[in-house]
């Protein structure tokens, strides 16, 4: 028989290399890293990039032998140059899927197009409600009965991409933005790994392997 040899199964099922972008605490990044430590996980976190040197999450990444890189947006004269460095760093680590995890910079259309279909975000509201900042305060002010979080594909409009998954929590009498944020965050830590696993399981299935 001629043609290229059938790839070995272990090659086909290699975990998908994921890069995570953070700006601060990094608790969602931690949840993603911990989930990736499971045997035969569908993805592997190959780098964590922060746009601030004081992002706390960098310490966790480094302590788990994950390359922890600072790309300080203030060191660049334009968003495009900052993002070019981000992309270069991601590509240098062989990243296939980028997970935004509390990354607080708006990305330009150019960057989004470059990573289209491979760029996901977690947002602390039940999108399409409460795009943008201060979502917990706004949900309380609006008198919502429930709140939650959303994992979505990143598109050119901020917090507008197709929804991958959502988790809901009740809003309780006496809630403050802080108590509500804590209830939502606990759900984020389950939702994000589950959604990323779904994406990466599909990506590494033999049918979707490019070569
Ligand atoms: C999370 O609640 C995340 O959903 C939110 O920032 C927090 C980061 O926490 N993201 C956004 O608001 C994006 N617009 P973490 O650093 O502990 O993961």
PDB file of C-alpha atoms and ligand atoms in Angstrom:
ATOM      1  CA  UNK A   1       0.000   0.000   0.000  1.00  0.00           C
ATOM      2  CA  UNK A   2       1.270   3.490  -0.798  1.00  0.00           C
ATOM      3  CA  UNK A   3       0.620   6.863   0.808  1.00  0.00           C
ATOM      4  CA  UNK A   4       1.638   8.402   4.091  1.00  0.00           C
ATOM      5  CA  UNK A   5       1.809   6.124   7.108  1.00  0.00           C
ATOM      6  CA  UNK A   6      -1.098   6.128   9.559  1.00  0.00           C
ATOM      7  CA  UNK A   7      -0.117   8.348  12.514  1.00  0.00           C
ATOM      8  CA  UNK A   8       0.241   6.551  15.807  1.00  0.00           C
ATOM      9  CA  UNK A   9      -2.779   6.856  18.104  1.00  0.00           C
ATOM     10  CA  UNK A  10      -0.686   8.485  20.826  1.00  0.00           C
ATOM     11  CA  UNK A  11       0.241  11.247  18.357  1.00  0.00           C
ATOM     12  CA  UNK A  12      -3.371  11.812  17.371  1.00  0.00           C
ATOM     13  CA  UNK A  13      -4.477  12.176  20.947  1.00  0.00           C
ATOM     14  CA  UNK A  14      -1.730  14.516  22.090  1.00  0.00           C
ATOM     15  CA  UNK A  15      -3.173  17.264  24.284  1.00  0.00           C
ATOM     16  CA  UNK A  16      -3.957  20.550  22.557  1.00  0.00           C
ATOM     17  CA  UNK A  17      -1.403  23.243  23.484  1.00  0.00           C
ATOM     18  CA  UNK A  18      -3.222  26.114  25.209  1.00  0.00           C
ATOM     19  CA  UNK A  19      -1.897  29.568  26.070  1.00  0.00           C
ATOM     20  CA  UNK A  20      -3.608  31.597  28.806  1.00  0.00           C
ATOM     21  CA  UNK A  21      -3.653  35.385  28.997  1.00  0.00           C
ATOM     22  CA  UNK A  22      -4.163  37.007  32.405  1.00  0.00           C
ATOM     23  CA  UNK A  23      -3.984  40.448  33.984  1.00  0.00           C
ATOM     24  CA  UNK A  24      -4.180  39.768  37.716  1.00  0.00           C
ATOM     25  CA  UNK A  25      -5.148  37.150  40.286  1.00  0.00           C
ATOM     26  CA  UNK A  26      -5.386  34.274  37.826  1.00  0.00           C
ATOM     27  CA  UNK A  27      -7.815  32.028  39.694  1.00  0.00           C
ATOM     28  CA  UNK A  28      -9.458  30.918  36.432  1.00  0.00           C
ATOM     29  CA  UNK A  29      -6.019  30.173  35.004  1.00  0.00           C
ATOM     30  CA  UNK A  30      -5.323  28.054  38.113  1.00  0.00           C
ATOM     31  CA  UNK A  31      -8.557  26.128  37.559  1.00  0.00           C
ATOM     32  CA  UNK A  32      -7.594  25.501  33.921  1.00  0.00           C
ATOM     33  CA  UNK A  33      -4.099  24.359  34.887  1.00  0.00           C
ATOM     34  CA  UNK A  34      -5.393  22.019  37.607  1.00  0.00           C
ATOM     35  CA  UNK A  35      -7.918  20.450  35.225  1.00  0.00           C
ATOM     36  CA  UNK A  36      -5.151  19.890  32.670  1.00  0.00           C
ATOM     37  CA  UNK A  37      -3.238  17.820  35.234  1.00  0.00           C
ATOM     38  CA  UNK A  38      -5.813  15.007  34.996  1.00  0.00           C
ATOM     39  CA  UNK A  39      -4.608  11.861  33.231  1.00  0.00           C
ATOM     40  CA  UNK A  40      -5.232  12.027  29.474  1.00  0.00           C
ATOM     41  CA  UNK A  41      -6.461  15.633  29.687  1.00  0.00           C
ATOM     42  CA  UNK A  42      -7.509  17.064  26.324  1.00  0.00           C
ATOM     43  CA  UNK A  43      -5.292  20.131  26.640  1.00  0.00           C
ATOM     44  CA  UNK A  44      -1.979  21.202  28.121  1.00  0.00           C
ATOM     45  CA  UNK A  45      -1.214  24.733  29.309  1.00  0.00           C
ATOM     46  CA  UNK A  46       2.052  25.595  27.546  1.00  0.00           C
ATOM     47  CA  UNK A  47       2.371  29.252  28.561  1.00  0.00           C
ATOM     48  CA  UNK A  48       0.780  31.919  30.711  1.00  0.00           C
ATOM     49  CA  UNK A  49       1.192  35.505  29.556  1.00  0.00           C
ATOM     50  CA  UNK A  50       0.375  38.580  31.653  1.00  0.00           C
ATOM     51  CA  UNK A  51       0.251  42.169  30.479  1.00  0.00           C
ATOM     52  CA  UNK A  52       1.413  43.299  33.950  1.00  0.00           C
ATOM     53  CA  UNK A  53       4.530  42.200  35.785  1.00  0.00           C
ATOM     54  CA  UNK A  54       2.644  42.262  39.105  1.00  0.00           C
ATOM     55  CA  UNK A  55      -0.086  39.827  37.964  1.00  0.00           C
ATOM     56  CA  UNK A  56      -0.308  37.399  40.892  1.00  0.00           C
ATOM     57  CA  UNK A  57      -1.121  34.451  38.667  1.00  0.00           C
ATOM     58  CA  UNK A  58       2.397  34.465  37.205  1.00  0.00           C
ATOM     59  CA  UNK A  59       3.750  32.993  40.438  1.00  0.00           C
ATOM     60  CA  UNK A  60       1.354  30.042  40.304  1.00  0.00           C
ATOM     61  CA  UNK A  61       2.281  29.325  36.685  1.00  0.00           C
ATOM     62  CA  UNK A  62       6.010  29.464  37.364  1.00  0.00           C
ATOM     63  CA  UNK A  63       5.591  27.224  40.419  1.00  0.00           C
ATOM     64  CA  UNK A  64       3.904  24.673  38.148  1.00  0.00           C
ATOM     65  CA  UNK A  65       6.739  24.743  35.595  1.00  0.00           C
ATOM     66  CA  UNK A  66       4.667  26.598  33.040  1.00  0.00           C
ATOM     67  CA  UNK A  67       6.500  29.343  31.150  1.00  0.00           C
ATOM     68  CA  UNK A  68       5.218  32.597  32.717  1.00  0.00           C
ATOM     69  CA  UNK A  69       5.839  35.551  30.455  1.00  0.00           C
ATOM     70  CA  UNK A  70       5.218  39.279  30.890  1.00  0.00           C
ATOM     71  CA  UNK A  71       4.268  41.265  27.798  1.00  0.00           C
ATOM     72  CA  UNK A  72       3.741  44.702  29.297  1.00  0.00           C
ATOM     73  CA  UNK A  73       1.339  46.699  27.145  1.00  0.00           C
ATOM     74  CA  UNK A  74       2.892  49.928  28.433  1.00  0.00           C
ATOM     75  CA  UNK A  75       6.180  49.049  26.758  1.00  0.00           C
ATOM     76  CA  UNK A  76       4.619  49.344  23.277  1.00  0.00           C
ATOM     77  CA  UNK A  77       3.667  52.440  21.335  1.00  0.00           C
ATOM     78  CA  UNK A  78       0.466  50.933  19.906  1.00  0.00           C
ATOM     79  CA  UNK A  79      -2.039  48.142  20.516  1.00  0.00           C
ATOM     80  CA  UNK A  80      -0.916  46.532  17.261  1.00  0.00           C
ATOM     81  CA  UNK A  81       2.706  46.306  18.387  1.00  0.00           C
ATOM     82  CA  UNK A  82       1.658  44.957  21.786  1.00  0.00           C
ATOM     83  CA  UNK A  83      -0.520  42.330  20.145  1.00  0.00           C
ATOM     84  CA  UNK A  84       2.165  41.400  17.623  1.00  0.00           C
ATOM     85  CA  UNK A  85       4.399  40.526  20.577  1.00  0.00           C
ATOM     86  CA  UNK A  86       1.555  38.575  22.218  1.00  0.00           C
ATOM     87  CA  UNK A  87       1.013  36.570  19.041  1.00  0.00           C
ATOM     88  CA  UNK A  88       4.720  35.937  18.589  1.00  0.00           C
ATOM     89  CA  UNK A  89       4.989  34.674  22.159  1.00  0.00           C
ATOM     90  CA  UNK A  90       1.957  32.430  21.742  1.00  0.00           C
ATOM     91  CA  UNK A  91       3.288  31.008  18.485  1.00  0.00           C
ATOM     92  CA  UNK A  92       6.762  30.515  19.932  1.00  0.00           C
ATOM     93  CA  UNK A  93       5.165  28.198  22.503  1.00  0.00           C
ATOM     94  CA  UNK A  94       3.209  26.296  19.845  1.00  0.00           C
ATOM     95  CA  UNK A  95      -0.167  27.505  21.133  1.00  0.00           C
ATOM     96  CA  UNK A  96      -3.218  26.272  19.249  1.00  0.00           C
ATOM     97  CA  UNK A  97      -5.973  27.652  21.500  1.00  0.00           C
ATOM     98  CA  UNK A  98      -5.826  30.915  23.481  1.00  0.00           C
ATOM     99  CA  UNK A  99      -7.868  31.245  26.680  1.00  0.00           C
ATOM    100  CA  UNK A 100      -8.456  34.730  28.071  1.00  0.00           C
ATOM    101  CA  UNK A 101      -8.782  34.435  31.851  1.00  0.00           C
ATOM    102  CA  UNK A 102      -9.306  37.820  33.446  1.00  0.00           C
ATOM    103  CA  UNK A 103      -7.317  39.475  30.670  1.00  0.00           C
ATOM    104  CA  UNK A 104      -8.393  43.102  30.935  1.00  0.00           C
ATOM    105  CA  UNK A 105      -7.206  44.514  27.610  1.00  0.00           C
ATOM    106  CA  UNK A 106      -9.553  44.904  24.681  1.00  0.00           C
ATOM    107  CA  UNK A 107      -8.071  43.122  21.662  1.00  0.00           C
ATOM    108  CA  UNK A 108      -8.105  44.671  18.192  1.00  0.00           C
ATOM    109  CA  UNK A 109      -9.979  43.176  15.239  1.00  0.00           C
ATOM    110  CA  UNK A 110      -6.626  42.240  13.718  1.00  0.00           C
ATOM    111  CA  UNK A 111      -5.635  40.049  16.669  1.00  0.00           C
ATOM    112  CA  UNK A 112      -9.113  38.539  16.889  1.00  0.00           C
ATOM    113  CA  UNK A 113      -9.041  37.649  13.186  1.00  0.00           C
ATOM    114  CA  UNK A 114      -5.596  36.101  13.522  1.00  0.00           C
ATOM    115  CA  UNK A 115      -6.830  33.764  16.278  1.00  0.00           C
ATOM    116  CA  UNK A 116     -10.431  33.433  15.050  1.00  0.00           C
ATOM    117  CA  UNK A 117     -12.000  30.163  16.137  1.00  0.00           C
ATOM    118  CA  UNK A 118      -9.113  29.536  18.541  1.00  0.00           C
ATOM    119  CA  UNK A 119      -9.719  32.379  21.023  1.00  0.00           C
ATOM    120  CA  UNK A 120     -12.060  31.983  24.018  1.00  0.00           C
ATOM    121  CA  UNK A 121     -12.988  34.176  26.969  1.00  0.00           C
ATOM    122  CA  UNK A 122     -14.803  33.928  30.277  1.00  0.00           C
ATOM    123  CA  UNK A 123     -17.075  36.786  31.256  1.00  0.00           C
ATOM    124  CA  UNK A 124     -18.768  37.232  34.662  1.00  0.00           C
ATOM    125  CA  UNK A 125     -22.373  37.644  33.512  1.00  0.00           C
ATOM    126  CA  UNK A 126     -25.070  35.776  31.657  1.00  0.00           C
ATOM    127  CA  UNK A 127     -24.324  37.254  28.239  1.00  0.00           C
ATOM    128  CA  UNK A 128     -25.835  39.003  26.364  1.00  0.00           C
ATOM    129  CA  UNK A 129     -26.703  40.721  29.656  1.00  0.00           C
ATOM    130  CA  UNK A 130     -24.079  42.978  31.261  1.00  0.00           C
ATOM    131  CA  UNK A 131     -21.270  43.171  28.740  1.00  0.00           C
ATOM    132  CA  UNK A 132     -18.242  45.133  29.919  1.00  0.00           C
ATOM    133  CA  UNK A 133     -17.203  45.960  33.482  1.00  0.00           C
ATOM    134  CA  UNK A 134     -18.843  45.959  36.965  1.00  0.00           C
ATOM    135  CA  UNK A 135     -21.199  43.153  36.052  1.00  0.00           C
ATOM    136  CA  UNK A 136     -22.037  42.141  39.638  1.00  0.00           C
ATOM    137  CA  UNK A 137     -22.979  45.671  40.708  1.00  0.00           C
ATOM    138  CA  UNK A 138     -25.102  46.088  37.591  1.00  0.00           C
ATOM    139  CA  UNK A 139     -26.923  42.764  38.057  1.00  0.00           C
ATOM    140  CA  UNK A 140     -27.790  43.777  41.646  1.00  0.00           C
ATOM    141  CA  UNK A 141     -28.897  47.267  40.607  1.00  0.00           C
ATOM    142  CA  UNK A 142     -31.103  45.796  37.877  1.00  0.00           C
ATOM    143  CA  UNK A 143     -32.881  43.594  40.445  1.00  0.00           C
ATOM    144  CA  UNK A 144     -32.057  40.412  38.544  1.00  0.00           C
ATOM    145  CA  UNK A 145     -33.209  37.166  40.171  1.00  0.00           C
ATOM    146  CA  UNK A 146     -30.122  35.340  38.897  1.00  0.00           C
ATOM    147  CA  UNK A 147     -26.645  36.002  37.560  1.00  0.00           C
ATOM    148  CA  UNK A 148     -23.759  33.880  36.321  1.00  0.00           C
ATOM    149  CA  UNK A 149     -20.900  33.526  33.893  1.00  0.00           C
ATOM    150  CA  UNK A 150     -20.361  32.777  30.225  1.00  0.00           C
ATOM    151  CA  UNK A 151     -17.597  31.167  28.208  1.00  0.00           C
ATOM    152  CA  UNK A 152     -17.685  32.399  24.619  1.00  0.00           C
ATOM    153  CA  UNK A 153     -15.700  32.564  21.414  1.00  0.00           C
ATOM    154  CA  UNK A 154     -14.053  35.942  21.014  1.00  0.00           C
ATOM    155  CA  UNK A 155     -15.302  37.968  18.067  1.00  0.00           C
ATOM    156  CA  UNK A 156     -14.622  41.526  17.001  1.00  0.00           C
ATOM    157  CA  UNK A 157     -17.411  42.976  19.182  1.00  0.00           C
ATOM    158  CA  UNK A 158     -16.531  43.061  22.896  1.00  0.00           C
ATOM    159  CA  UNK A 159     -18.299  40.209  24.797  1.00  0.00           C
ATOM    160  CA  UNK A 160     -20.371  39.390  21.713  1.00  0.00           C
ATOM    161  CA  UNK A 161     -18.994  36.110  20.383  1.00  0.00           C
ATOM    162  CA  UNK A 162     -20.927  32.867  20.175  1.00  0.00           C
ATOM    163  CA  UNK A 163     -21.699  31.340  23.559  1.00  0.00           C
ATOM    164  CA  UNK A 164     -20.015  28.030  24.401  1.00  0.00           C
ATOM    165  CA  UNK A 165     -21.417  27.533  27.909  1.00  0.00           C
ATOM    166  CA  UNK A 166     -23.048  29.314  30.850  1.00  0.00           C
ATOM    167  CA  UNK A 167     -23.497  28.692  34.568  1.00  0.00           C
ATOM    168  CA  UNK A 168     -26.222  30.347  36.663  1.00  0.00           C
ATOM    169  CA  UNK A 169     -26.388  31.304  40.327  1.00  0.00           C
ATOM    170  CA  UNK A 170     -29.284  32.775  42.318  1.00  0.00           C
ATOM    171  CA  UNK A 171     -29.100  36.334  43.594  1.00  0.00           C
ATOM    172  CA  UNK A 172     -29.937  36.229  47.296  1.00  0.00           C
ATOM    173  CA  UNK A 173     -31.392  38.855  49.608  1.00  0.00           C
ATOM    174  CA  UNK A 174     -28.590  40.856  51.181  1.00  0.00           C
ATOM    175  CA  UNK A 175     -26.081  40.062  48.425  1.00  0.00           C
ATOM    176  CA  UNK A 176     -23.310  42.593  47.869  1.00  0.00           C
ATOM    177  CA  UNK A 177     -21.172  42.788  44.726  1.00  0.00           C
ATOM    178  CA  UNK A 178     -18.534  40.856  46.677  1.00  0.00           C
ATOM    179  CA  UNK A 179     -20.754  37.985  47.858  1.00  0.00           C
ATOM    180  CA  UNK A 180     -22.250  37.687  44.396  1.00  0.00           C
ATOM    181  CA  UNK A 181     -18.836  37.793  42.710  1.00  0.00           C
ATOM    182  CA  UNK A 182     -17.626  34.967  44.965  1.00  0.00           C
ATOM    183  CA  UNK A 183     -20.666  32.819  44.099  1.00  0.00           C
ATOM    184  CA  UNK A 184     -20.143  33.427  40.381  1.00  0.00           C
ATOM    185  CA  UNK A 185     -16.381  32.853  40.574  1.00  0.00           C
ATOM    186  CA  UNK A 186     -16.889  29.394  42.077  1.00  0.00           C
ATOM    187  CA  UNK A 187     -18.964  28.528  39.010  1.00  0.00           C
ATOM    188  CA  UNK A 188     -16.373  30.032  36.652  1.00  0.00           C
ATOM    189  CA  UNK A 189     -13.804  27.603  38.008  1.00  0.00           C
ATOM    190  CA  UNK A 190     -15.932  24.642  36.921  1.00  0.00           C
ATOM    191  CA  UNK A 191     -17.412  26.079  33.735  1.00  0.00           C
ATOM    192  CA  UNK A 192     -14.176  27.216  32.098  1.00  0.00           C
ATOM    193  CA  UNK A 193     -12.289  23.900  32.322  1.00  0.00           C
ATOM    194  CA  UNK A 194     -15.390  22.037  31.131  1.00  0.00           C
ATOM    195  CA  UNK A 195     -15.789  24.310  28.082  1.00  0.00           C
ATOM    196  CA  UNK A 196     -12.098  24.216  27.216  1.00  0.00           C
ATOM    197  CA  UNK A 197     -12.135  20.440  27.513  1.00  0.00           C
ATOM    198  CA  UNK A 198     -15.093  20.258  25.125  1.00  0.00           C
ATOM    199  CA  UNK A 199     -13.274  22.429  22.566  1.00  0.00           C
ATOM    200  CA  UNK A 200      -9.977  20.586  22.835  1.00  0.00           C
ATOM    201  CA  UNK A 201     -11.545  17.136  22.809  1.00  0.00           C
ATOM    202  CA  UNK A 202     -13.162  18.051  19.481  1.00  0.00           C
ATOM    203  CA  UNK A 203      -9.918  19.551  18.143  1.00  0.00           C
ATOM    204  CA  UNK A 204      -7.792  16.523  18.901  1.00  0.00           C
ATOM    205  CA  UNK A 205     -10.247  13.929  17.678  1.00  0.00           C
ATOM    206  CA  UNK A 206      -8.796  12.023  14.688  1.00  0.00           C
ATOM    207  CA  UNK A 207     -11.393  13.556  12.318  1.00  0.00           C
ATOM    208  CA  UNK A 208     -10.201  17.105  13.027  1.00  0.00           C
ATOM    209  CA  UNK A 209      -6.454  16.465  12.893  1.00  0.00           C
ATOM    210  CA  UNK A 210      -5.029  18.366   9.932  1.00  0.00           C
ATOM    211  CA  UNK A 211      -2.095  16.029   9.262  1.00  0.00           C
TER     212      UNK A 211
HETATM  213  C1  LIG B   1     -13.130  36.725  36.535  1.00  0.00           C
HETATM  214  O1  LIG B   1     -14.302  36.914  37.272  1.00  0.00           O
HETATM  215  C2  LIG B   1     -13.419  36.846  35.041  1.00  0.00           C
HETATM  216  O2  LIG B   1     -14.661  36.335  34.670  1.00  0.00           O
HETATM  217  C3  LIG B   1     -13.376  38.338  34.870  1.00  0.00           C
HETATM  218  O3  LIG B   1     -12.311  38.775  35.670  1.00  0.00           O
HETATM  219  C4  LIG B   1     -12.156  37.885  36.771  1.00  0.00           C
HETATM  220  C5  LIG B   1     -10.732  37.426  36.778  1.00  0.00           C
HETATM  221  O4  LIG B   1     -10.466  36.660  37.927  1.00  0.00           O
HETATM  222  N1  LIG B   1     -13.190  38.683  33.492  1.00  0.00           N
HETATM  223  C6  LIG B   1     -13.658  39.786  32.955  1.00  0.00           C
HETATM  224  O5  LIG B   1     -14.271  40.629  33.574  1.00  0.00           O
HETATM  225  C7  LIG B   1     -13.350  39.942  31.474  1.00  0.00           C
HETATM  226  N2  LIG B   1     -14.090  41.025  30.932  1.00  0.00           N
HETATM  227  P1  LIG B   1      -9.206  35.698  37.949  1.00  0.00           P
HETATM  228  O6  LIG B   1      -7.988  36.538  37.551  1.00  0.00           O
HETATM  229  O7  LIG B   1      -9.105  35.254  39.382  1.00  0.00           O
HETATM  230  O8  LIG B   1      -9.434  34.566  36.999  1.00  0.00           O
END
